[in-house]
């Protein structure tokens, strides 16, 4: 541990989950920032060893003691666990970076995307900073850059969400369904897919192989899904636009990793594609990949495993000079979860180091 | 043929294609309308026998002679073949119902959806009636019903388009790619899908298995795809709204049959979900399937092989009382192509019979 002397101690709470594993990869790539890295999970995972920064680290059970002496604690656990334990970590002096939905809309908890609103992370009355939902994160860096210049007024968003957004159960369900449909007529006849898949719908309630499912999350008022409400509420909070008009429809597609979104973004005044492309081409955390004549536009198969938000199909609406159309892809496990949390934690570490 | 005496003669031009085969099923279900049904295709398909109305009919090669004595000719052939041969059929006295893109925007050719603008089929200066593109057809019956009461002002549409929209080559490509990815890690790691699929991208230029591809058709001005332009131009023409604001992004998904669309529809004044649901529940050709609390929303796996436009996820935009959000599914080979053509042909047959 001598090499880490003087550097802040990091706890990863939920280290064994799908996002936790990606987190350990990212921490290994950013190896020089942290002192001790403590891996914490549920009691049933305690004693397992996971590799981080090239060394095996034993997972310890979540407890008050495990959260002691921690400078920054990254949580990736279910909402109810975060609700219970994040305040415990904060009370013991840690700054908590939480990836659950438990605190995102709490007015005393900042919701931070380092490329968009890094300043917000400095004011954290509860000692907690929230990480946005993966769907919001898949588009918000690009939209933040455009908003800074053009002033955003309205968003109409449709998602093409990967099954890993529903965790390992989502990935396993798609894998199982693909093997079940492999011997069928592949959905050219009524009922093909449903007959093949039977009741094996996992977390999706409908078959997701060879299908698209217009639902993600749980039911909210007036027919909206929780996922759709998150994209609206979180976009408003991150951009500091409490009255932003946002209409979202979330749809699950048979893609393993990377969320894609179509975005119709209306601004305060007239926009040009030329200037929009300049902004996107130079914005930190954004890759502009947009030359359809050469077959260039982002797709999940290209974007998986990468850090940035990829943007293509940039067009000005033909009938509204104030609106742009975009197709956006982001890795829901990296920028959509682990990477953004790590970036927030590094922001906090830099601030703590400067004190 | 005695049973068919006095009934109009129908020619099916392009009888052996993917849409043509569905057409023959539909004609068999509507068996009592037509006298002779003549099956016409390219010379290389001549001599084949196909079943229609329970009898085997020999396919004849496309020629002036084959188009003689025909009352109604349904064309499902490439644009350039339609451009050449539809006027020949019309000159010999047939009313042509054309499913290509050759004539859709011709001001002297009506573009008809029988549930929306049946009257338009009566004025056909060139003897040709056009059938809309499958993507337009997947939503326009529902939108026509809502427009009739609320007055449509603006559409923002994103598509989830099936591979069969690219013909048999599209279906074969998805089938081949699914077998190639079956043994892989399924896109959890960078490059998985692309490595597995290699150059086998068929008509899509990018892998479509375990992926979504934000492109359909050919490149038009300012980065728009031909498919996106069709949805805009055709919706305006069918609804008789030449200034309708329409923004579309077309995306191919790994679904075999049934196009799905998310629709943000803005109307002249305030709308209510209750009245919208009443309209959709009673509109001919529309099925309202919308109870997300009970897991009820349309998906391609349920809709494939059926005739209507299915509508679910009906919500009023939270920040705009004049806008509705919808998720719409339609079988791109039935209502999206063969069925609407057959309905137009039957409209024309009824008119001819009444003369």
XYZ file of C-alpha atoms in Angstrom:
710
model
C 0.000 0.000 0.000
C 2.999 2.314 0.291
C 2.713 3.317 -3.358
C -0.695 4.773 -2.578
C 0.349 6.922 0.390
C -1.431 10.240 0.512
C -3.921 9.350 -2.156
C -7.636 9.095 -1.359
C -9.246 5.786 -0.452
C -12.005 4.581 -2.773
C -14.732 2.062 -1.962
C -16.615 0.298 -4.769
C -19.942 -0.837 -3.332
C -21.583 -3.414 -5.622
C -18.267 -4.499 -7.102
C -19.493 -7.868 -8.357
C -22.404 -6.682 -10.561
C -22.369 -6.100 -14.325
C -21.590 -2.395 -13.893
C -19.171 -3.121 -11.021
C -17.036 -5.318 -13.242
C -16.789 -2.595 -15.888
C -15.931 -0.195 -13.075
C -12.920 -2.314 -12.095
C -11.663 -2.244 -15.695
C -11.970 1.532 -15.772
C -10.258 1.924 -12.394
C -7.416 -0.212 -13.691
C -7.020 2.143 -16.665
C -6.971 5.180 -14.304
C -4.627 3.425 -11.887
C -2.686 6.383 -10.427
C -5.553 8.352 -8.884
C -6.524 6.266 -5.898
C -4.822 5.027 -2.785
C -6.563 1.977 -1.373
C -9.393 0.574 -3.491
C -11.781 -1.380 -1.313
C -14.245 -3.765 -2.947
C -17.578 -4.144 -1.146
C -20.587 -6.289 -2.022
C -23.397 -8.267 -0.423
C -22.417 -10.790 2.258
C -22.865 -13.705 -0.158
C -20.115 -12.303 -2.411
C -17.690 -11.623 0.478
C -14.404 -13.504 0.200
C -14.374 -13.556 -3.615
C -11.311 -12.020 -5.236
C -11.499 -9.639 -8.160
C -8.685 -8.126 -10.215
C -8.178 -4.361 -10.113
C -5.010 -2.509 -11.153
C -3.403 -5.882 -11.815
C -3.783 -7.200 -8.268
C -6.338 -9.521 -6.693
C -8.468 -7.805 -4.091
C -10.773 -9.655 -1.700
C -14.393 -8.520 -1.613
C -15.697 -7.574 1.833
C -19.302 -7.517 3.006
C -21.156 -4.201 3.176
C -21.034 -2.914 6.768
C -20.443 0.298 8.718
C -16.895 -0.836 9.339
C -16.251 -1.493 5.649
C -17.328 2.099 4.950
C -14.970 3.619 7.531
C -11.915 5.554 6.460
C -13.239 5.927 2.929
C -12.822 9.236 1.052
C -15.042 8.422 -1.933
C -17.589 5.588 -2.158
C -19.024 4.601 -5.527
C -22.341 2.765 -5.127
C -23.872 0.551 -7.801
C -26.594 -1.286 -5.918
C -30.420 -1.447 -5.997
C -32.307 1.702 -4.966
C -33.326 0.351 -1.545
C -29.750 -0.632 -0.629
C -28.469 2.780 -1.724
C -31.226 4.514 0.239
C -30.118 2.688 3.378
C -26.334 2.674 3.030
C -25.325 5.828 1.125
C -26.221 8.049 4.118
C -24.214 5.681 6.361
C -21.136 6.128 4.169
C -21.696 9.905 4.030
C -22.090 10.104 7.820
C -18.700 8.394 8.165
C -17.082 11.050 6.006
C -17.134 9.582 2.517
C -18.407 11.456 -0.519
C -20.860 9.027 -2.102
C -21.208 8.754 -5.883
C -24.456 6.828 -6.301
C -25.614 5.123 -9.499
C -29.077 4.166 -8.240
C -32.302 6.089 -8.737
C -32.657 6.719 -4.999
C -31.346 10.284 -4.835
C -31.265 11.622 -8.391
C -34.200 13.980 -8.009
C -33.382 14.999 -4.398
C -32.844 18.792 -4.508
C -29.977 18.380 -2.027
C -28.166 15.875 -4.242
C -26.443 17.102 -7.397
C -26.879 15.036 -10.579
C -23.611 15.316 -12.425
C -22.194 14.734 -15.888
C -18.606 16.022 -15.774
C -18.613 17.292 -19.377
C -21.873 19.212 -18.799
C -22.225 20.426 -15.203
C -18.992 19.652 -13.261
C -19.559 22.678 -10.975
C -22.700 21.025 -9.572
C -20.593 18.326 -7.874
C -19.114 20.914 -5.470
C -22.346 21.531 -3.596
C -23.508 18.291 -1.930
C -25.367 19.002 1.309
C -26.059 15.306 1.925
C -22.551 14.171 0.976
C -24.036 12.365 -2.013
C -23.616 12.990 -5.749
C -25.923 11.086 -8.099
C -24.993 9.486 -11.389
C -27.744 9.767 -14.050
C -29.656 6.899 -15.611
C -27.926 5.136 -18.508
C -30.446 6.317 -21.107
C -30.058 9.971 -20.129
C -26.272 9.549 -20.121
C -26.282 8.091 -23.628
C -27.296 11.443 -25.113
C -26.738 14.216 -22.577
C -23.073 15.032 -23.318
C -23.895 15.791 -26.959
C -27.019 17.737 -26.012
C -25.165 19.698 -23.334
C -22.645 20.876 -25.919
C -25.375 21.960 -28.342
C -27.393 23.604 -25.544
C -24.401 25.687 -24.451
C -24.392 27.414 -27.823
C -27.951 27.216 -29.157
C -30.161 27.127 -26.034
C -32.342 24.026 -25.856
C -36.140 24.403 -25.842
C -37.607 20.951 -26.549
C -36.615 17.303 -26.944
C -38.473 14.441 -28.610
C -36.514 11.247 -27.933
C -37.001 7.594 -28.897
C -34.702 4.935 -27.489
C -33.295 1.697 -28.838
C -32.160 0.231 -25.509
C -29.813 -2.698 -25.022
C -30.806 -5.694 -22.914
C -27.779 -5.271 -20.598
C -29.630 -2.232 -19.240
C -31.699 -4.864 -17.424
C -28.512 -6.429 -15.978
C -27.174 -9.918 -16.508
C -30.713 -11.340 -16.494
C -31.410 -9.266 -19.596
C -28.377 -10.570 -21.437
C -29.089 -14.168 -20.419
C -32.704 -13.840 -21.581
C -31.718 -12.604 -25.045
C -29.066 -15.340 -25.342
C -31.587 -18.032 -24.402
C -34.273 -16.674 -26.754
C -31.856 -16.498 -29.681
C -31.075 -20.185 -29.254
C -34.820 -20.953 -29.079
C -35.678 -19.089 -32.297
C -32.645 -20.413 -34.192
C -34.561 -23.351 -35.646
C -37.757 -21.477 -36.506
C -39.024 -19.652 -39.567
C -37.678 -16.494 -37.875
C -40.855 -14.513 -37.514
C -42.119 -14.580 -41.067
C -45.340 -16.266 -39.939
C -47.791 -15.269 -37.215
C -46.706 -16.426 -33.808
C -43.282 -17.832 -34.821
C -41.288 -15.927 -32.261
C -43.845 -16.182 -29.501
C -44.219 -19.930 -29.995
C -40.456 -20.438 -29.913
C -39.854 -18.246 -26.867
C -42.843 -19.368 -24.824
C -42.785 -17.944 -21.327
C -39.014 -17.315 -21.333
C -39.424 -13.544 -21.406
C -37.140 -12.841 -18.438
C -37.246 -9.202 -17.293
C -38.978 -7.962 -20.488
C -42.553 -9.398 -20.296
C -42.462 -9.929 -24.107
C -39.982 -11.749 -26.368
C -37.006 -9.506 -27.158
C -35.243 -11.719 -29.744
C -36.441 -10.773 -33.256
C -38.742 -8.244 -31.606
C -38.833 -4.746 -30.119
C -40.589 -4.063 -26.808
C -41.922 -0.542 -26.171
C -41.447 -0.672 -22.431
C -38.651 -0.212 -19.879
C -39.052 0.170 -16.128
C -42.268 0.334 -14.145
C -45.641 2.019 -14.694
C -45.990 5.677 -13.723
C -49.002 8.005 -14.042
C -50.915 8.379 -17.295
C -49.219 5.448 -19.024
C -45.622 6.703 -18.798
C -42.798 4.322 -17.882
C -40.329 5.106 -15.091
C -37.499 5.047 -17.669
C -39.234 7.717 -19.761
C -39.801 9.910 -16.702
C -36.137 9.569 -15.733
C -34.942 10.823 -19.113
C -37.229 13.868 -18.836
C -36.569 14.719 -15.194
C -32.826 14.070 -15.274
C -32.239 15.985 -18.516
C -33.976 19.001 -17.006
C -31.922 18.810 -13.807
C -28.521 18.256 -15.487
C -29.058 21.035 -18.022
C -30.566 23.384 -15.437
C -33.715 23.758 -17.531
C -36.644 22.984 -15.218
C -39.208 23.862 -17.909
C -37.604 21.998 -20.828
C -40.236 20.230 -22.908
C -39.304 16.534 -23.108
C -41.273 13.720 -24.747
C -39.702 10.256 -24.582
C -40.643 6.768 -25.715
C -38.348 3.989 -24.450
C -38.100 0.789 -26.489
C -36.013 -2.303 -25.776
C -34.260 -3.847 -28.799
C -32.273 -7.099 -29.246
C -28.875 -5.467 -28.802
C -26.610 -6.641 -25.952
C -24.767 -3.428 -25.068
C -25.024 0.232 -26.191
C -28.147 2.348 -26.027
C -29.070 4.261 -29.176
C -31.461 7.210 -29.349
C -33.059 9.336 -32.014
C -33.251 12.942 -30.872
C -35.340 15.804 -32.282
C -33.921 18.847 -30.504
C -35.529 22.279 -30.873
C -33.524 25.377 -29.912
C -34.213 29.043 -29.150
C -33.433 30.238 -32.654
C -32.304 29.127 -36.054
C -29.485 26.557 -36.142
C -27.153 25.419 -38.896
C -25.860 21.913 -39.442
C -22.402 23.311 -40.132
C -22.108 24.942 -36.727
C -23.747 21.959 -34.996
C -21.136 19.676 -36.553
C -18.307 21.971 -35.417
C -19.649 21.886 -31.863
C -20.037 18.099 -31.836
C -16.658 17.580 -33.496
C -14.824 19.479 -30.759
C -16.931 18.723 -27.670
C -15.081 16.651 -25.038
C -16.536 13.163 -24.747
C -18.279 13.297 -28.138
C -17.338 11.625 -31.422
C -18.995 12.933 -34.574
C -19.278 10.001 -37.013
C -21.483 11.250 -39.783
C -20.904 10.596 -43.433
C -23.797 8.468 -44.658
C -22.589 8.681 -48.251
C -19.578 6.641 -47.111
C -21.724 4.406 -44.890
C -20.589 6.228 -41.744
C -23.024 6.510 -38.863
C -22.702 5.044 -35.377
C -24.178 1.640 -34.565
C -23.954 -0.357 -31.322
C -21.630 -2.914 -32.956
C -19.021 -0.140 -33.423
C -19.596 1.758 -30.208
C -19.536 -1.102 -27.661
C -16.567 -0.863 -25.297
C -15.793 2.779 -26.066
C -16.081 5.788 -23.781
C -17.576 8.653 -25.819
C -21.062 9.543 -26.985
C -21.160 8.893 -30.727
C -23.318 11.159 -32.883
C -24.371 10.721 -36.503
C -27.198 11.506 -38.914
C -26.989 15.217 -38.033
C -29.665 17.027 -40.040
C -31.664 20.218 -39.673
C -35.413 19.559 -39.616
C -36.710 20.299 -43.121
C -39.745 22.151 -41.797
C -38.296 23.870 -38.730
C -35.014 25.817 -38.938
C -34.733 25.752 -35.133
C -34.575 21.939 -34.855
C -31.883 19.311 -35.345
C -32.229 15.547 -35.833
C -29.527 13.296 -34.352
C -28.809 9.591 -33.939
C -26.773 9.011 -30.788
C -25.083 5.872 -29.380
C -23.443 5.373 -25.984
C -22.154 2.303 -24.166
C -24.730 1.919 -21.387
C -22.269 0.066 -19.128
C -19.395 2.555 -19.599
C -20.459 6.215 -20.032
C -23.987 5.094 -19.174
C -22.910 3.879 -15.736
C -19.363 2.999 -14.610
C -17.382 5.592 -16.546
C -19.498 8.586 -15.551
C -19.381 7.455 -11.900
C -15.593 7.137 -12.121
C -15.368 10.594 -13.686
C -17.442 12.105 -10.872
C -15.293 10.307 -8.288
C -12.160 11.720 -9.933
C -13.663 15.233 -9.885
C -14.251 14.832 -6.159
C -10.767 13.353 -5.598
C -9.157 16.322 -7.346
C -11.149 18.691 -5.168
C -10.233 16.802 -1.982
C -6.582 16.814 -3.049
C -6.679 20.570 -3.541
C -8.050 21.290 -0.077
C -63.686 -19.650 -65.686
C -67.468 -19.705 -65.914
C -67.786 -18.932 -62.215
C -65.994 -15.629 -62.835
C -68.237 -14.421 -65.673
C -68.905 -10.691 -65.583
C -66.343 -10.020 -62.880
C -63.284 -7.837 -63.585
C -59.975 -9.349 -64.692
C -57.009 -8.756 -62.379
C -53.345 -8.968 -63.301
C -50.709 -9.381 -60.570
C -47.427 -8.102 -61.994
C -44.510 -9.260 -59.855
C -46.399 -12.279 -58.544
C -43.324 -14.243 -57.485
C -41.729 -11.667 -55.139
C -42.006 -11.485 -51.344
C -44.940 -9.045 -51.525
C -46.452 -10.913 -54.506
C -46.701 -14.108 -52.475
C -48.520 -12.325 -49.669
C -50.754 -10.773 -52.344
C -51.830 -14.222 -53.530
C -52.765 -15.202 -49.964
C -54.855 -12.052 -49.617
C -56.540 -12.571 -53.014
C -57.407 -16.114 -51.942
C -59.098 -14.720 -48.829
C -61.078 -12.209 -50.976
C -61.897 -14.884 -53.573
C -65.262 -13.645 -54.875
C -64.292 -10.217 -56.199
C -62.297 -11.025 -59.294
C -62.947 -12.856 -62.547
C -59.722 -14.062 -64.109
C -56.574 -13.550 -62.012
C -53.526 -13.437 -64.257
C -50.083 -13.903 -62.727
C -47.291 -12.012 -64.464
C -43.572 -11.884 -63.675
C -40.183 -11.603 -65.343
C -39.462 -14.003 -68.228
C -37.252 -16.166 -66.001
C -40.241 -16.910 -63.725
C -42.627 -17.684 -66.623
C -44.019 -21.211 -66.541
C -43.915 -21.537 -62.743
C -47.226 -22.351 -61.088
C -48.504 -20.560 -57.997
C -51.597 -21.264 -55.913
C -54.328 -18.643 -55.759
C -57.942 -19.200 -54.678
C -57.109 -22.899 -54.294
C -56.059 -23.447 -57.901
C -52.661 -23.587 -59.579
C -52.115 -20.717 -62.020
C -49.221 -20.575 -64.475
C -47.074 -17.442 -64.378
C -46.717 -15.655 -67.721
C -43.948 -13.287 -68.799
C -44.552 -9.537 -68.700
C -45.528 -8.375 -72.211
C -48.024 -6.088 -73.955
C -50.112 -9.141 -74.725
C -50.120 -10.294 -71.095
C -51.497 -6.862 -70.130
C -54.353 -6.978 -72.679
C -57.919 -7.421 -71.528
C -57.036 -6.542 -67.945
C -59.342 -4.345 -65.852
C -57.045 -3.805 -62.869
C -53.281 -4.455 -62.787
C -51.468 -4.573 -59.452
C -47.748 -3.926 -59.902
C -45.122 -4.898 -57.341
C -41.879 -4.514 -59.282
C -38.774 -2.284 -59.114
C -39.260 1.413 -59.879
C -37.705 1.225 -63.359
C -39.926 -1.698 -64.431
C -43.012 0.114 -63.137
C -41.977 3.311 -64.907
C -41.782 1.392 -68.187
C -44.743 -0.966 -67.939
C -47.439 0.743 -65.859
C -48.176 3.232 -68.671
C -48.350 0.302 -71.123
C -50.988 -1.411 -68.981
C -52.881 1.866 -68.565
C -52.786 2.525 -72.332
C -54.395 -0.880 -72.882
C -57.270 0.039 -70.579
C -56.219 -1.295 -67.176
C -56.320 0.746 -63.992
C -52.854 0.261 -62.519
C -52.325 0.002 -58.752
C -48.566 0.483 -58.384
C -46.533 -0.355 -55.288
C -43.249 1.127 -56.541
C -41.903 4.583 -55.829
C -42.105 5.573 -59.509
C -45.346 7.555 -59.451
C -46.152 8.295 -55.798
C -45.319 11.991 -55.954
C -46.684 12.529 -59.511
C -49.463 15.148 -59.154
C -51.513 13.227 -61.731
C -51.326 9.993 -59.736
C -53.361 9.669 -56.546
C -51.666 8.099 -53.501
C -54.361 6.159 -51.712
C -55.029 4.592 -48.329
C -58.652 3.382 -48.460
C -59.349 4.134 -44.768
C -57.996 7.694 -45.129
C -58.557 9.118 -48.635
C -60.637 6.645 -50.698
C -62.144 9.505 -52.762
C -58.681 10.246 -54.197
C -58.695 6.947 -56.130
C -61.523 8.215 -58.391
C -59.405 10.838 -60.152
C -56.543 9.137 -62.009
C -55.573 11.082 -65.149
C -52.777 8.653 -66.000
C -54.792 5.539 -65.224
C -52.452 4.850 -62.311
C -53.060 4.812 -58.538
C -50.010 4.590 -56.269
C -49.676 2.547 -53.111
C -47.635 4.275 -50.366
C -44.315 3.103 -48.962
C -44.504 0.450 -46.226
C -43.201 2.764 -43.495
C -45.799 5.444 -44.230
C -48.505 2.767 -44.353
C -47.501 1.390 -40.959
C -48.757 4.532 -39.233
C -50.975 6.534 -41.564
C -54.339 4.842 -40.865
C -54.080 5.696 -37.167
C -52.855 9.213 -37.888
C -55.577 9.788 -40.476
C -58.237 8.963 -37.890
C -56.711 11.340 -35.320
C -56.211 14.069 -37.945
C -59.871 13.901 -38.973
C -60.878 15.030 -35.495
C -57.924 16.977 -34.082
C -56.226 18.501 -37.148
C -52.597 17.434 -37.485
C -49.851 20.084 -37.389
C -46.534 18.251 -36.889
C -45.044 14.757 -36.761
C -41.769 13.560 -35.248
C -41.340 9.895 -36.192
C -38.663 7.263 -35.471
C -38.860 3.870 -37.124
C -37.916 0.367 -36.024
C -37.986 -1.243 -39.472
C -38.017 -4.969 -40.221
C -35.428 -6.555 -42.509
C -38.117 -7.927 -44.847
C -38.598 -4.328 -45.974
C -35.370 -4.968 -47.908
C -36.930 -8.066 -49.515
C -35.809 -11.668 -49.273
C -32.160 -10.581 -49.297
C -32.828 -8.723 -46.040
C -34.347 -11.761 -44.363
C -31.592 -14.075 -45.610
C -28.935 -11.653 -44.351
C -30.381 -11.543 -40.829
C -30.768 -15.322 -40.771
C -27.132 -15.817 -41.838
C -25.819 -13.252 -39.344
C -27.754 -14.812 -36.464
C -26.102 -18.151 -37.171
C -22.690 -16.424 -37.303
C -23.094 -14.668 -33.948
C -24.622 -17.701 -32.223
C -21.258 -18.923 -30.929
C -19.903 -15.537 -29.854
C -19.983 -13.544 -26.658
C -23.019 -11.770 -28.143
C -21.740 -8.233 -28.326
C -20.623 -7.735 -24.750
C -17.076 -6.988 -25.904
C -15.826 -4.497 -28.489
C -16.038 -5.843 -32.011
C -17.839 -9.129 -31.162
C -20.648 -8.699 -33.638
C -18.548 -7.136 -36.345
C -15.914 -9.880 -36.096
C -18.560 -12.590 -36.290
C -20.470 -11.049 -39.193
C -17.464 -9.930 -41.251
C -18.493 -8.602 -44.639
C -21.831 -10.438 -44.678
C -23.845 -7.246 -44.329
C -26.126 -7.900 -47.317
C -28.322 -4.925 -48.205
C -27.660 -3.103 -44.894
C -23.980 -1.996 -45.078
C -23.642 -2.711 -41.328
C -24.397 -5.823 -39.252
C -28.107 -5.967 -38.383
C -28.039 -8.969 -36.002
C -27.606 -7.741 -32.400
C -27.418 -4.223 -33.820
C -29.555 -1.329 -35.065
C -28.677 0.521 -38.264
C -29.841 4.149 -38.637
C -30.200 4.008 -42.389
C -32.764 2.823 -44.964
C -32.760 3.622 -48.671
C -30.380 5.881 -50.566
C -28.765 9.245 -49.804
C -30.791 12.397 -50.512
C -29.852 16.051 -49.975
C -28.520 17.293 -46.642
C -27.998 13.840 -45.173
C -31.593 12.606 -45.405
C -32.359 9.070 -46.549
C -34.845 8.352 -49.331
C -36.956 6.377 -46.844
C -37.213 9.395 -44.522
C -38.194 11.662 -47.406
C -40.881 9.198 -48.494
C -42.520 9.210 -45.069
C -42.619 13.016 -45.081
C -43.754 13.534 -48.670
C -46.285 10.708 -48.730
C -47.856 11.606 -45.368
C -48.409 15.154 -46.637
C -49.986 13.949 -49.876
C -52.253 11.286 -48.331
C -53.504 13.611 -45.588
C -53.845 16.560 -47.997
C -51.559 18.666 -45.776
C -48.819 20.031 -48.066
C -47.298 22.116 -45.265
C -47.327 19.465 -42.531
C -44.114 19.565 -40.493
C -42.560 16.095 -40.573
C -39.215 14.990 -39.086
C -38.314 11.322 -39.531
C -35.369 9.099 -38.624
C -35.483 5.600 -40.123
C -33.643 2.798 -38.320
C -33.367 -0.870 -39.295
C -33.730 -3.377 -36.429
C -33.239 -7.166 -36.239
C -36.938 -7.973 -36.662
C -38.056 -10.095 -39.628
C -41.507 -8.674 -40.344
C -43.561 -5.718 -38.956
C -42.421 -2.120 -38.914
C -42.814 -0.267 -35.614
C -42.770 3.506 -35.185
C -42.765 5.966 -32.341
C -44.886 8.989 -33.216
C -44.977 12.425 -31.571
C -48.034 14.049 -33.176
C -48.881 17.696 -32.518
C -52.411 18.936 -33.303
C -54.165 22.287 -33.797
C -55.427 22.492 -30.240
C -55.542 20.696 -26.958
C -56.174 16.953 -27.102
C -57.213 14.405 -24.503
C -56.031 10.826 -24.232
C -59.596 9.729 -23.525
C -60.914 11.063 -26.827
C -57.829 9.860 -28.715
C -58.422 6.360 -27.391
C -62.096 6.477 -28.430
C -61.081 7.486 -31.952
C -58.429 4.775 -32.225
C -60.718 2.159 -30.688
C -63.413 2.698 -33.328
C -61.353 3.625 -36.410
C -61.586 1.034 -39.212
C -58.283 -0.774 -39.709
C -56.917 0.174 -36.284
C -56.545 -1.944 -33.144
C -55.970 -0.104 -29.869
C -53.868 -2.394 -27.631
C -52.849 -0.242 -24.732
C -52.811 -1.377 -21.152
C -49.188 -1.322 -20.014
C -50.188 -2.152 -16.437
C -51.313 -5.542 -17.788
C -48.283 -5.799 -20.104
C -50.393 -4.860 -23.146
C -48.712 -2.929 -25.943
C -48.151 -4.032 -29.529
C -44.899 -5.721 -30.537
C -43.903 -7.191 -33.923
C -44.120 -10.755 -32.521
C -47.855 -10.230 -31.928
C -48.671 -8.163 -34.988
C -46.994 -10.255 -37.742
C -49.522 -11.754 -40.139
C -52.377 -9.443 -39.143
C -54.076 -6.743 -41.222
C -54.645 -3.713 -38.942
C -52.441 -0.945 -37.636
C -51.855 -1.658 -33.936
C -51.523 1.294 -31.572
C -50.332 1.353 -27.975
C -48.541 3.568 -25.447
C -51.036 6.393 -26.068
C -50.004 9.323 -23.876
C -50.413 13.083 -23.973
C -47.077 14.892 -23.996
C -46.434 16.030 -20.428
C -45.221 19.450 -21.547
C -47.512 20.110 -24.512
C -51.284 19.592 -24.235
C -51.580 19.633 -28.049
C -49.328 16.578 -28.603
C -49.808 12.808 -28.352
C -47.181 10.049 -28.121
C -47.949 6.719 -29.812
C -46.208 3.406 -30.493
C -47.525 1.914 -33.736
C -46.937 -1.487 -35.393
C -47.997 -2.664 -38.856
C -47.133 -5.736 -40.926
C -44.951 -4.252 -43.650
C -45.782 -7.072 -46.088
C -49.566 -6.926 -45.523
C -51.010 -3.443 -44.822
C -47.562 -2.073 -45.672
C -47.733 -3.457 -49.207
C -49.993 -6.257 -50.488
C -53.118 -5.578 -48.430
C -53.334 -1.857 -49.167
C -52.798 -2.571 -52.888
C -55.581 -5.175 -52.795
C -57.876 -2.715 -50.995
C -57.241 -0.063 -53.651
C -57.865 -2.623 -56.402
C -61.165 -3.565 -54.754
C -62.181 0.110 -54.523
C -61.544 0.410 -58.257
C -63.361 -2.865 -58.992
C -66.428 -1.656 -57.089
C -66.396 1.579 -59.064
C -66.019 -0.276 -62.392
C -68.851 -2.602 -61.414
C -71.108 0.350 -60.647
C -70.561 2.001 -64.021
